[in-house]
Coordinates of C-alpha atoms in Angstrom, one line a residue:
X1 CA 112.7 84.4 122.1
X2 CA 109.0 84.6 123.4
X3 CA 106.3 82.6 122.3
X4 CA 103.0 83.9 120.1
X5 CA 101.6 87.1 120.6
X6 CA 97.5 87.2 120.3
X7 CA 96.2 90.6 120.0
X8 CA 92.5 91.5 120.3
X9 CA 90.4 94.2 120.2
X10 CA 88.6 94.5 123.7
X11 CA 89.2 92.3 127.0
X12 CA 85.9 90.1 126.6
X13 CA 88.0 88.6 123.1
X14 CA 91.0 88.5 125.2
X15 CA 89.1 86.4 128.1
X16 CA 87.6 84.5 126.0
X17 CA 91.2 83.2 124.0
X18 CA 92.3 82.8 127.5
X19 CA 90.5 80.8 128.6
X20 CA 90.9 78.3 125.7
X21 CA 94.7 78.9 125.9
X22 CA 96.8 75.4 126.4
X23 CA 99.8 76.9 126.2
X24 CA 101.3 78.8 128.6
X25 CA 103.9 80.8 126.4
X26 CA 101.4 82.9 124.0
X27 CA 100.5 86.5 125.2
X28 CA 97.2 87.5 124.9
X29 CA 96.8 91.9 124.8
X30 CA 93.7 93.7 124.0
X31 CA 94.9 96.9 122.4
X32 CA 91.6 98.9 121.3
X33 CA 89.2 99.2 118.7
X34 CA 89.8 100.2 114.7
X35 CA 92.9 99.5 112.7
X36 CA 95.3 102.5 114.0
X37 CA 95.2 101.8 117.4
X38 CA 95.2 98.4 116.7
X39 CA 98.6 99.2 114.2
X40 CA 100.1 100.9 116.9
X41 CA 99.5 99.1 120.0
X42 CA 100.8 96.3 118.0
X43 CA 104.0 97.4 116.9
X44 CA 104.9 98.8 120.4
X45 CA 104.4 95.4 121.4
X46 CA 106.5 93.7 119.1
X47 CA 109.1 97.2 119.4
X48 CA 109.7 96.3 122.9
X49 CA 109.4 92.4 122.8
X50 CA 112.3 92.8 120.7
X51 CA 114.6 95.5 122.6
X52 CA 113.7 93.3 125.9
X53 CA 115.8 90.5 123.8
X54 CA 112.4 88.4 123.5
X55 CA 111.0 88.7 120.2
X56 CA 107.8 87.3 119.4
X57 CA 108.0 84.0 117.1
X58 CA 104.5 85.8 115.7
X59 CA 101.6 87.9 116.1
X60 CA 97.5 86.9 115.4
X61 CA 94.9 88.9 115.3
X62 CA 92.1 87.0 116.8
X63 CA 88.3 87.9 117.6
X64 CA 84.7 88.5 116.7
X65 CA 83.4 89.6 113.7
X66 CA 80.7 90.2 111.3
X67 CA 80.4 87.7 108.2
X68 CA 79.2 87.4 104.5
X69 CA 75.9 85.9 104.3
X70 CA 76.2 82.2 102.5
X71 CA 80.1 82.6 102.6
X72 CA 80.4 81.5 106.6
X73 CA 77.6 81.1 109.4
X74 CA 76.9 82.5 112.3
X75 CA 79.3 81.0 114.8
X76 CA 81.5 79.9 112.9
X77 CA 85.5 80.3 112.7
X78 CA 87.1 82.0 109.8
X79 CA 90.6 82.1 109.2
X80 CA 92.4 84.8 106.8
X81 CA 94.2 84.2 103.8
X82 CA 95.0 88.3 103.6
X83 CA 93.3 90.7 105.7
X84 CA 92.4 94.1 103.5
X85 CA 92.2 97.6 104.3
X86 CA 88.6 97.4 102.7
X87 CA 88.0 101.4 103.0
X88 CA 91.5 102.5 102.4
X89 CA 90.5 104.8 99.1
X90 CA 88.2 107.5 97.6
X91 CA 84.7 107.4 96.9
X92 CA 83.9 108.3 93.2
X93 CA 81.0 108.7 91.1
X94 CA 81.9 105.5 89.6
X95 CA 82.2 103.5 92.6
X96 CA 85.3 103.3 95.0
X97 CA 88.8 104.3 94.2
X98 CA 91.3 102.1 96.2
X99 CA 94.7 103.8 97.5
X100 CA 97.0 102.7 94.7
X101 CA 95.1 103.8 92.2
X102 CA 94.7 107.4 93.8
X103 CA 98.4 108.3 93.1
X104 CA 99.6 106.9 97.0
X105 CA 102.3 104.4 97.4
X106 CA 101.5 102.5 100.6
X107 CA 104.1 100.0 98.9
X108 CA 107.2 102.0 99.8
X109 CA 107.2 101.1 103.4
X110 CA 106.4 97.3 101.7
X111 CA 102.9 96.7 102.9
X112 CA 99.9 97.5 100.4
X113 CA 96.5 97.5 101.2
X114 CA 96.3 94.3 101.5
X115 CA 98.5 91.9 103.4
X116 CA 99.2 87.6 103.4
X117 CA 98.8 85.7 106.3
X118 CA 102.1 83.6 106.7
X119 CA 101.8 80.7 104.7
X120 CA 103.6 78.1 107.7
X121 CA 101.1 79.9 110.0
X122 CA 98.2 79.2 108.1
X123 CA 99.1 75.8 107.3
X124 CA 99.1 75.2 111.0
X125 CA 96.1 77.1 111.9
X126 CA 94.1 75.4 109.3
X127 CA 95.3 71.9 110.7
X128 CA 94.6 72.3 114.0
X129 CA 91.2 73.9 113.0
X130 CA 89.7 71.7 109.5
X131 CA 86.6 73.5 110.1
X132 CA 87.5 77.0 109.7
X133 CA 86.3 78.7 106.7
X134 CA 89.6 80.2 105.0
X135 CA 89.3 83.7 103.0
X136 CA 90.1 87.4 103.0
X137 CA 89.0 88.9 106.1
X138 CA 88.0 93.1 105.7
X139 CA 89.5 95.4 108.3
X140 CA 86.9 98.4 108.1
X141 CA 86.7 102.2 109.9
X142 CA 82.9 101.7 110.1
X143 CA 81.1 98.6 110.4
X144 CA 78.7 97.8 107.6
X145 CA 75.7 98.1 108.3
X146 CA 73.0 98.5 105.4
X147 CA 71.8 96.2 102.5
X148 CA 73.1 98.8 99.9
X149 CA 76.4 98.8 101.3
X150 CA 76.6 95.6 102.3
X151 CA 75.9 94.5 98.5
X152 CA 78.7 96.9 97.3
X153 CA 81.4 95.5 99.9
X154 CA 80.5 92.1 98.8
X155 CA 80.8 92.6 94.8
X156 CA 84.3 94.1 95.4
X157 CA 85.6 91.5 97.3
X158 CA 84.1 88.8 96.1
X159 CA 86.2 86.1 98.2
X160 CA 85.9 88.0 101.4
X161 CA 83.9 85.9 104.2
X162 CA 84.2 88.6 107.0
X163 CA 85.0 92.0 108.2
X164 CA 86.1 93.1 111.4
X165 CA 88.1 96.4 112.5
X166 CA 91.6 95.6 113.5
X167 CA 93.3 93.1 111.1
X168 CA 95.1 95.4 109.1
X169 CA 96.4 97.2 111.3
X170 CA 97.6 94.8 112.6
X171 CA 99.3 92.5 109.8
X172 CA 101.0 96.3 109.0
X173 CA 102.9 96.4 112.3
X174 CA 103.8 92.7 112.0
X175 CA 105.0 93.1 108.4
X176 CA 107.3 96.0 109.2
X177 CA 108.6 93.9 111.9
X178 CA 109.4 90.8 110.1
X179 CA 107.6 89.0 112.6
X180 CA 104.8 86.6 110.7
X181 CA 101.0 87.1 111.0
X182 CA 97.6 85.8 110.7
X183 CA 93.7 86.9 111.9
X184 CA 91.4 84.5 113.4
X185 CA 87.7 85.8 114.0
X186 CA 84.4 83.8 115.0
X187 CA 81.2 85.1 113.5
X188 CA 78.6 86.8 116.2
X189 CA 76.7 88.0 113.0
X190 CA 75.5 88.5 109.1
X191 CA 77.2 91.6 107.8
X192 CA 74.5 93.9 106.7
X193 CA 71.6 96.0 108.6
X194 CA 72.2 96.4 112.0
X195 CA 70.2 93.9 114.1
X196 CA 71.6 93.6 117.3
X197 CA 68.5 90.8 118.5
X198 CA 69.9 88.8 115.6
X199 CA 73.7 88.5 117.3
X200 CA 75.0 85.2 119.0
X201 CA 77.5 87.1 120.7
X202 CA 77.9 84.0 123.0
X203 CA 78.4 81.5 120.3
X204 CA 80.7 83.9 118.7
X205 CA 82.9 83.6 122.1
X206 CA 82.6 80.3 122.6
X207 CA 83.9 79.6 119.6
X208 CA 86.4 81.7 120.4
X209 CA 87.5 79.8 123.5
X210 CA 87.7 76.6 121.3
X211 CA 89.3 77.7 118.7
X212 CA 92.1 79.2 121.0
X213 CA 93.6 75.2 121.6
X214 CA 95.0 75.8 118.0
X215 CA 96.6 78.8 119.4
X216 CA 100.7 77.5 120.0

């Protein structure tokens, strides 16, 4: 059996877990941005782990991310409880529709919009990290970026601390695979109008580096 498999977005994340890596038996793949590629990437990773006879023991999302004003700061290290398909819906006249509500069963393949991070992998994340914030991370197709939206993202999910684009995807693949998950994500900045001079990309790596120790 192989060890943990970290999947991130883009190579700077994966660098940056690298190179806060102490153990030599977790794999470390960028895959792409947004939740599909993300999903697929994932599960062909786990697909041929496992016909190679060397299943992973289990799969984290890890990265940057955008978070909830007064719910986590800047630079700080979140760690999900569930990671949510955030947009996976219908927009109304009354406000957003999600998925099961519209008819859809995402639940016959056993995975609904929104999916637990294992509760023996969270334990141990959240011991090896005390300071992480803990809280539903939101996997979004477009990253939020106005104060109207922001607003209406935040009143839906009122115990979300950060979105990002790949989480979901993911936790799917990982579910259908058996194979237990969770999402790490550093903040690099507030969720809401797009303010690129107001990003600590930096911090948001460094803390990515640190944080990786608890990666094992």
């Amino acid at each position: 059996m192989s060890g943990l498999l970290v999947v991130t977005a883009v190579p700077a994340e994966a660098e940056a877990v690298r190179a806060g890596l102490t153990d030599p038996s977790v794999t470390v793949r960028p895959v792409g941005v947004g939740p599909a590629v993300a999903a697929a990437a994932t599960a062909r990773l786990l697909a041929l782990a496992e016909a190679a006879g060397r299943p992973y023991r289990a799969v984290v999302s890890a990265g940057i991310a955008g978070g909830f004003v007064d719910r986590v700061a800047v630079g700080g290290t979140v760690l999900a409880d569930r990671s949510v398909a955030a947009d996976l819906g219908a927009e109304s006249p009354t406000g957003f529709i999600p998925v099961e509500e519209l008819g859809m069963a995402p639940e016959l393949l056993g995975v609904g919009r929104t999916v637990a991070a294992d509760p023996t992998l969270l334990v141990a994340l959240r011991a090896a990290l005390p300071a992480a914030t803990v809280g539903t991370v939101l996997t979004v197709g477009t990253v939020t970026g106005t104060a109207e939206s922001t607003a209406i993202l935040a009143g839906r999910h009122p115990d979300a601390v950060a979105e990002a684009m790949e989480g979901y995807g993911v936790a799917v693949a990982a579910a259908l695979a058996d194979v237990p998950f969770a999402e790490l994500r550093t903040i690099s900045n507030p969720i809401g109008p797009r303010d690129r001079d107001a990003w600590r990309m930096r911090d948001a790596f460094a803390a990515l580096t640190t944080a990786a120790a608890a990666l094992r």
